[in-house]
Short mmCIF file of C-alpha atoms in Angstrom, two decimals:
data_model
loop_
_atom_site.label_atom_id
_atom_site.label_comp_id
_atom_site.label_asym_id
_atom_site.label_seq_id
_atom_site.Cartn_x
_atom_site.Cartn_y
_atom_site.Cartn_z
CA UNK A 5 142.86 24.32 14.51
CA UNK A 6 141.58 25.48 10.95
CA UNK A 7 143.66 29.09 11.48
CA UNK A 8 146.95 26.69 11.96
CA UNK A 9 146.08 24.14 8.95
CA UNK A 10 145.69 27.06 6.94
CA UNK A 11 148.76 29.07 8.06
CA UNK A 12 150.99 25.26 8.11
CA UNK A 13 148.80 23.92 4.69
CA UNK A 14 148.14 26.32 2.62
CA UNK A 15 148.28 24.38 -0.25
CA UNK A 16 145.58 21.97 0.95
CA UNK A 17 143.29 24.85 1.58
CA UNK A 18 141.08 26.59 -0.52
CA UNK A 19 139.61 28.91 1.42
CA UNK A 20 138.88 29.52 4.92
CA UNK A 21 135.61 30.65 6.78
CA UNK A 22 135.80 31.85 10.42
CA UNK A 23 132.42 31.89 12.64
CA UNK A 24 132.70 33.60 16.13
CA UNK A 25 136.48 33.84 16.34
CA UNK A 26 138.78 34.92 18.20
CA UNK A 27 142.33 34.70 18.28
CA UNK A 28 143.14 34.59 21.94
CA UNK A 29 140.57 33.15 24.74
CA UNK A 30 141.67 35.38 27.66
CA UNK A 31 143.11 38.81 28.21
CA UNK A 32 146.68 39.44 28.14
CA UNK A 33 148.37 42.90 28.67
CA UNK A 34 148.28 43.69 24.96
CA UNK A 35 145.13 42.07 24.36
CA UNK A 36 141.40 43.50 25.89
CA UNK A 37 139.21 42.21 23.65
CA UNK A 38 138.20 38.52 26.29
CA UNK A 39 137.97 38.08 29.80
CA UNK A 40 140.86 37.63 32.54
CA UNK A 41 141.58 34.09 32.96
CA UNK A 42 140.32 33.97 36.16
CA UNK A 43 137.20 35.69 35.76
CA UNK A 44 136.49 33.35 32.77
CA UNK A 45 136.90 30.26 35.20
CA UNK A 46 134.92 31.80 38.03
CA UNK A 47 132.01 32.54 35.00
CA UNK A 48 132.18 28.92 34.10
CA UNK A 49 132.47 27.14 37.34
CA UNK A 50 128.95 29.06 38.65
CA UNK A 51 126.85 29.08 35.38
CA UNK A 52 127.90 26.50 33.36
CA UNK A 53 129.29 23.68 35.18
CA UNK A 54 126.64 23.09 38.04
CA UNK A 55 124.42 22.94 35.13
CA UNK A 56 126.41 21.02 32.72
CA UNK A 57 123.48 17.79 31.18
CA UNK A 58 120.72 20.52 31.83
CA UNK A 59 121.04 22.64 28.76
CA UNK A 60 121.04 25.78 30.32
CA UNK A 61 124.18 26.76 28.47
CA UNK A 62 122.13 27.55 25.76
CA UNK A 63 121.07 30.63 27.49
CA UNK A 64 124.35 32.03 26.70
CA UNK A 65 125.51 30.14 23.34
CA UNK A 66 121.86 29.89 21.97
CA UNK A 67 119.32 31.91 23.79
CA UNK A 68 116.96 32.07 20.51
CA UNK A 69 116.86 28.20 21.37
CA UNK A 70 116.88 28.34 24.47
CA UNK A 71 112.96 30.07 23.70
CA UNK A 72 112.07 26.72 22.91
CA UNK A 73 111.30 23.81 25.30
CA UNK A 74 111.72 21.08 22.87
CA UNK A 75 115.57 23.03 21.58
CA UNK A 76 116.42 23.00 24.91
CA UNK A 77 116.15 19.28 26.17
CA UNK A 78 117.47 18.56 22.48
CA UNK A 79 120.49 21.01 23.76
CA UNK A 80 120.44 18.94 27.31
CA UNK A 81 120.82 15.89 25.67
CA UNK A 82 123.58 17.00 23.52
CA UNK A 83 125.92 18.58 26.51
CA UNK A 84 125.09 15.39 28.02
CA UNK A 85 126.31 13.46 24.50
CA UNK A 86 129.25 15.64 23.91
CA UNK A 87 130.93 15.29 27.41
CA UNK A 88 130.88 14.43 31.15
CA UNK A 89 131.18 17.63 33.59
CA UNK A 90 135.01 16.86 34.29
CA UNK A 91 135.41 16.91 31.02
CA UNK A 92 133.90 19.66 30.09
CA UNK A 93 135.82 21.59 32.28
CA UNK A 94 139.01 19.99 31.03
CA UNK A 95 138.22 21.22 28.01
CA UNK A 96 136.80 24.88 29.32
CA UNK A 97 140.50 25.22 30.78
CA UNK A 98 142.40 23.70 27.18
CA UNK A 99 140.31 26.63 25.22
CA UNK A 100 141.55 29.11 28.16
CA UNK A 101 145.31 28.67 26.69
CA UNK A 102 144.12 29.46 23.02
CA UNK A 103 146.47 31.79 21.66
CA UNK A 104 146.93 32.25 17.76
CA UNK A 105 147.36 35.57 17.12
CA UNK A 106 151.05 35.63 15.89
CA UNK A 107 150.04 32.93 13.32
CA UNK A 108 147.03 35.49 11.49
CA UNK A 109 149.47 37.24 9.56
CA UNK A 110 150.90 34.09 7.97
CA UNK A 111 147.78 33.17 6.40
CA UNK A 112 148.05 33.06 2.50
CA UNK A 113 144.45 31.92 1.46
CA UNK A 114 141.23 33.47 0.69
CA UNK A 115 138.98 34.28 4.06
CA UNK A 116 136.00 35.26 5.38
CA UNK A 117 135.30 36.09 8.89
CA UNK A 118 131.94 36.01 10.12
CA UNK A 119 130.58 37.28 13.51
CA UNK A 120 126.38 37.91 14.74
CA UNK A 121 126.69 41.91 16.26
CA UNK A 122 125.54 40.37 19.47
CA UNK A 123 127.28 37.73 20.32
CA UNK A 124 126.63 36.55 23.57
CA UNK A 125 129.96 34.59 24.14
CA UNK A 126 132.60 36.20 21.61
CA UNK A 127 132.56 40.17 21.29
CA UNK A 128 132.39 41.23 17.91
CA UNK A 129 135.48 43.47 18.46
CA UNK A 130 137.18 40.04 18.85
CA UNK A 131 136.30 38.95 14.82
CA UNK A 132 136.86 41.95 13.53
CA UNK A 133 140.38 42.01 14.98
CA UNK A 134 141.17 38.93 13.89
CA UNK A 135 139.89 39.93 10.18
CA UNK A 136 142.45 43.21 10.27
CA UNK A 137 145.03 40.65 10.79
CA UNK A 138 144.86 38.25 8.29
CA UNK A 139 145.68 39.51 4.70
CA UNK A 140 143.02 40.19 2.51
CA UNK A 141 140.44 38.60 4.94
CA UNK A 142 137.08 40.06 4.46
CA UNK A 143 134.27 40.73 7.68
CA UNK A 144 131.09 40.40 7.67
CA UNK A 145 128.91 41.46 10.61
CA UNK A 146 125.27 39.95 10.89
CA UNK A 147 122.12 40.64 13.27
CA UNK A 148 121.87 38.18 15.91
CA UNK A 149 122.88 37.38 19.27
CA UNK A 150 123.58 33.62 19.30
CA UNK A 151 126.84 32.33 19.40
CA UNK A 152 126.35 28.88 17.53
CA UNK A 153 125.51 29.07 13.98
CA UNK A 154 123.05 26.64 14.15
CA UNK A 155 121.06 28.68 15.98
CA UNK A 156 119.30 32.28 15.06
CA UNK A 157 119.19 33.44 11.06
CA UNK A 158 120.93 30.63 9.01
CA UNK A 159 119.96 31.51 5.83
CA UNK A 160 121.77 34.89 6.20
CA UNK A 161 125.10 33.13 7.29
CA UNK A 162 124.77 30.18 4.41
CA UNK A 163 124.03 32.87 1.62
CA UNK A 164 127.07 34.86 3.14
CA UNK A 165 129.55 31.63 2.76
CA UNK A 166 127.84 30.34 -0.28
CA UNK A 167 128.81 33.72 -2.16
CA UNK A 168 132.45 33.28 -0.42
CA UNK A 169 133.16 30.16 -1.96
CA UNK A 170 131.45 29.84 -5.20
CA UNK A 171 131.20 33.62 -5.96
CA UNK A 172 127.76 34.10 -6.12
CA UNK A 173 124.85 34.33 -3.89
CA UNK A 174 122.43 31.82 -4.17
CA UNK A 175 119.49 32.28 -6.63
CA UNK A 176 116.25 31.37 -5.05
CA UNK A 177 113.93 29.97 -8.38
CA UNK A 178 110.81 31.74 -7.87
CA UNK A 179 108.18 32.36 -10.70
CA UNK A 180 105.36 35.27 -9.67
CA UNK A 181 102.22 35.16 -10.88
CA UNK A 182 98.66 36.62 -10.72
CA UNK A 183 96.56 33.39 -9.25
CA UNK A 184 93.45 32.44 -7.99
CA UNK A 185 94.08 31.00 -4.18
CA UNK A 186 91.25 28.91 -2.73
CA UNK A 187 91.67 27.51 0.50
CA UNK A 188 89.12 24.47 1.72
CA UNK A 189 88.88 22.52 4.97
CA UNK A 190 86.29 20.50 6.84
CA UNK A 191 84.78 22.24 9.82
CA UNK A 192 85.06 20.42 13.15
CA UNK A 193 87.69 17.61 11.75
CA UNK A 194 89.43 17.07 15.15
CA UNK A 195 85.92 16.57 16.49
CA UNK A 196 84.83 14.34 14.08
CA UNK A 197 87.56 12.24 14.26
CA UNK A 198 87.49 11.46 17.46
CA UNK A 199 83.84 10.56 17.27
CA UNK A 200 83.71 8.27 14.18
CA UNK A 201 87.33 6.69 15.09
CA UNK A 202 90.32 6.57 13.21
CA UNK A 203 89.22 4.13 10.47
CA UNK A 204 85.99 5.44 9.41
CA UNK A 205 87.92 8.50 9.17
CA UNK A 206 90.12 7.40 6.74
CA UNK A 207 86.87 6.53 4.81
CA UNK A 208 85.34 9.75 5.29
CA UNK A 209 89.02 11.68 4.10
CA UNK A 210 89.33 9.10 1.05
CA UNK A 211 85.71 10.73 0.00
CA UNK A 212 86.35 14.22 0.65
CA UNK A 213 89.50 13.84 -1.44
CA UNK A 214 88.01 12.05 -4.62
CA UNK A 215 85.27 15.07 -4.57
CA UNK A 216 87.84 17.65 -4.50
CA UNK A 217 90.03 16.60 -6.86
CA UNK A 218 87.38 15.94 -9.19
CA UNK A 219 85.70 19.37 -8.84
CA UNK A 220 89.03 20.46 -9.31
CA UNK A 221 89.61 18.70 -12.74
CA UNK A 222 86.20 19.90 -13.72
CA UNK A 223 87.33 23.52 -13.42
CA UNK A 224 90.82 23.50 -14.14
CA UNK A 225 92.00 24.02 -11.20
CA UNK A 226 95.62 22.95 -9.98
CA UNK A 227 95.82 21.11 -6.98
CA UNK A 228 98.75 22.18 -4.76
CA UNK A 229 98.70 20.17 -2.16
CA UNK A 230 96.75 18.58 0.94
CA UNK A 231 96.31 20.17 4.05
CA UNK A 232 95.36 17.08 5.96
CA UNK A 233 91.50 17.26 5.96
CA UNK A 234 91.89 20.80 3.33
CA UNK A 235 93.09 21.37 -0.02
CA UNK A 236 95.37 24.51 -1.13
CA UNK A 237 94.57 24.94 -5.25
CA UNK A 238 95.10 27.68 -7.72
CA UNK A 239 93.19 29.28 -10.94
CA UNK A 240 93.75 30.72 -13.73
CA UNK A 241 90.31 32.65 -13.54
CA UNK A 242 88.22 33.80 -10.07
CA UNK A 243 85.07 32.90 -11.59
CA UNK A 244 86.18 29.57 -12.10
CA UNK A 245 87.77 29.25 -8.70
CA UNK A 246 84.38 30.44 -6.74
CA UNK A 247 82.38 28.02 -8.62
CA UNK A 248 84.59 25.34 -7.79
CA UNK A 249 84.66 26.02 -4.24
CA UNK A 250 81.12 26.03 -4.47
CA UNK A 251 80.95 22.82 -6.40
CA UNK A 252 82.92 21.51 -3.42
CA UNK A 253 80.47 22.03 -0.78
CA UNK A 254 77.62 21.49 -2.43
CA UNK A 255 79.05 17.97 -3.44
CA UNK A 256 80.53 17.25 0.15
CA UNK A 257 77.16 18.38 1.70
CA UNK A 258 75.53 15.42 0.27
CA UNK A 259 78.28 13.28 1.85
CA UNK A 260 77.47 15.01 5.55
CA UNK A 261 80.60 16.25 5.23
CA UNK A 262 80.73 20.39 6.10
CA UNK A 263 83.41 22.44 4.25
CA UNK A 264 84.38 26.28 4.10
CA UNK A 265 86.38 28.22 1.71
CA UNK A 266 88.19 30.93 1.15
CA UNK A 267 89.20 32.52 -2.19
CA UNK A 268 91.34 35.73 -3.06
CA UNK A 269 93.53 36.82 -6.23
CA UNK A 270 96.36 38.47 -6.45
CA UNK A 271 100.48 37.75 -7.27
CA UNK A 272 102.00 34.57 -6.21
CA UNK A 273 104.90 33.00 -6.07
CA UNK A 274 105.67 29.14 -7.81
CA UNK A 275 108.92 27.87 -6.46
CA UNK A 276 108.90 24.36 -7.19
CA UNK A 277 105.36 22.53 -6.83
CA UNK A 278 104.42 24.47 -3.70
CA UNK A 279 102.88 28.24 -3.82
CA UNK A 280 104.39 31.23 -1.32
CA UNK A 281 103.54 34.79 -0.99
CA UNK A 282 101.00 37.70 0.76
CA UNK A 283 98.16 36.38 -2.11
CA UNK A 284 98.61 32.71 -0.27
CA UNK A 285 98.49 33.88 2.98
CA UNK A 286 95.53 35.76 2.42
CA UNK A 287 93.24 33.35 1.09
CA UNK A 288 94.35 31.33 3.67
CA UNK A 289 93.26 34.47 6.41
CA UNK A 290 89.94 34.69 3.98
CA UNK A 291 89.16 30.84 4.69
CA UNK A 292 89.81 30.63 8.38
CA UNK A 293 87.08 32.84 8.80
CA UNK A 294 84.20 31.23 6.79
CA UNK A 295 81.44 29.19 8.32
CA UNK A 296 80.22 25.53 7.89
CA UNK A 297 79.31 25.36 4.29
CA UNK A 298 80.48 29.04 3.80
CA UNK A 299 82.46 30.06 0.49
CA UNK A 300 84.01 33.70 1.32
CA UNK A 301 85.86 35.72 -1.18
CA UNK A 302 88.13 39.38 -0.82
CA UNK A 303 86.88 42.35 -2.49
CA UNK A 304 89.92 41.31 -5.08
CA UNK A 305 87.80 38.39 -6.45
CA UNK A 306 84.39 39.66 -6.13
CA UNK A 307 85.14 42.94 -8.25
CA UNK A 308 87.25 40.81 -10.79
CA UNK A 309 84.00 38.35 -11.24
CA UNK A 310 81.63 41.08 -12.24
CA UNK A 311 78.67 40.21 -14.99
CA UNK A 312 79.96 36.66 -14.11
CA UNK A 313 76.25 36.08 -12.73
CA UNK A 314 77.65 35.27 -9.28
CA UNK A 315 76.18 37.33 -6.16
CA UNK A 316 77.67 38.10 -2.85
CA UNK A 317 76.33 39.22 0.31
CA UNK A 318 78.55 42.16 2.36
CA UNK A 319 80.16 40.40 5.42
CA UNK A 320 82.10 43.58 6.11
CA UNK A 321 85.44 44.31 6.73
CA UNK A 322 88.02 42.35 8.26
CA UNK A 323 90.99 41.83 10.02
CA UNK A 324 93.27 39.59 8.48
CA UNK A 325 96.23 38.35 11.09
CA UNK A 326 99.40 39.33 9.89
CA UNK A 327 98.00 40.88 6.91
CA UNK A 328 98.26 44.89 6.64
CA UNK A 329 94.94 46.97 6.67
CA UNK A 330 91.18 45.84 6.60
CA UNK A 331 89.56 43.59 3.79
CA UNK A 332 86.11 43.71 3.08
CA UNK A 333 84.81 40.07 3.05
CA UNK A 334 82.17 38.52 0.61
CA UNK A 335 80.40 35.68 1.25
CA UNK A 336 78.90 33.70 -1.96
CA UNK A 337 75.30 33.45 -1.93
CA UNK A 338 74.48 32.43 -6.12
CA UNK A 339 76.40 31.07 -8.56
#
């Protein structure tokens, strides 16, 4: 429909985008690039129709979905919502007689034809045909192998069109700096919880989150944001940062409340009021592996803190998931 608007409209058009196209549904004795009819209908009347309200269609036209059990009942629902099984094979049969591939060449405005390289329902050979036919039309080929474009890599598609239409590609507004990470979080929360009940939890969060954000304020720190029953804050200076953390526990052990931290400093990235980058994610690694009422710091922090006064004991080195290489852990003993 939007390859005929364009070709009839042209001057109601500004540009066209084509995802997954094709310009004829079936083959036809000068055309190889789709299925004979009747081995299209066979395909659909033995994997798609018995199954039609099940969402197992997405196996085909979504399969990075289809990896996902809540994706596929939301796909269910939605074959289920979009049409009956008679009339989705009504409609199977209507897209069998699509055939625009005299009207390509009579396209007059700017377009862009996008296909994923492994299209699971539409050969690639199929888009780039139709992009050789329309004049000036330019192809781009992605990674993938889902048909929908809802599903798999958006961004890569979105920054593709939004550079079609507007003529650049989006800029992503993203400050990098060297920071201080620290990472807290109460040991056992889930256990807790469920032993004091929801209420007195509330209490016992309220408290933990006054401390915090007062330590916080006492050392300069900048408070990212909440982690539920953690806190995600950055420094300007690792001394400051480990004697906050420390502050922390200290402060919340008095409460009977049992924190642990994790500290490490290196580049960041600011995009907005949230933090992003390898230095978050390991301070985050650093953290998940301290004890009840432990403060541990990388080798990054403790060799920027020397003559600070503050001593460490070796913990070793460490794994880090999803982080490259070993790290040799510190674990805060004086401040």
């Amino acid at each position: 429909m939007s390859v005929l608007f364009a070709a009839t409209h042209p001057e109601r058009v500004v540009s066209l985008v084509l995802w997954g196209a094709l310009a004829r549904a079936t083959a036809a004795e000068d055309y190889d690039l789709a299925p004979p009819a009747d081995v299209f209908r066979e395909a659909w009347m033995e994997m798609v129709a018995p199954a039609w309200g099940q969402g197992l269609s997405a196996e085909v036209f979504a399969p990075t979905m289809a990896e996902d059990p809540d994706a596929l009942r939301w796909w269910a629902k939605m074959e289920r919502s979009a049409a009956s099984p008679a009339m989705a094979e009504k409609l199977s049969e209507m897209f069998m007689q699509v055939d625009v591939r005299d009207v390509l060449p009579s396209i007059r405005v700017p377009t862009l034809v996008l296909h994923r390289r492994g299209d699971r329902v539409v050969n690639i050979r199929a888009g780039r045909w139709v992009a050789e036919r329309i004049p000036g039309a330019r192809f781009v080929e992605l990674p993938g192998i889902d048909h929908v474009l809802f599903s798999g890599d958006q961004d890569a598609v979105f920054d593709e069109i939004e550079e079609f239409v507007t003529g650049a590609r989006p800029v992503v507004e993203a400050d990098r700096v060297l920071a201080t990470v620290l990472f807290t979080d109460i040991v056992g929360s889930t256990e807790r919880a469920a032993e004091v009940g929801d209420r007195r939890w509330r209490e016992v969060l309220e408290r933990h989150h006054d401390v915090v954000r007062r330590e916080l304020e006492r050392h300069r720190g900048h408070e990212v944001k909440t982690t539920g029953d953690g806190f995600l804050a950055t420094f300007d200076g690792p001394a400051r940062g480990v004697r906050c953390a420390c502050a922390i526990g200290d402060a919340l052990a008095t409460h009977g409340i049992s924190v642990r931290a994790g500290l490490h400093t290196g580049e960041i990235e600011v995009i907005g009021e949230d933090v992003g980058g390898i230095g978050v994610h390991i301070a985050a690694r650093v953290a998940a592996l301290a004890g009840g009422g432990e403060t541990l710091v990388s080798s990054t922090v403790k060799d920027l803190v020397v003559g600070s006064g503050i001593e460490f004991a070796d913990r070793g080195a460490q794994e880090l998931k999803g982080v490259p290489g070993e790290w040799r852990l510190f674990e805060v003993t004086s401040i």
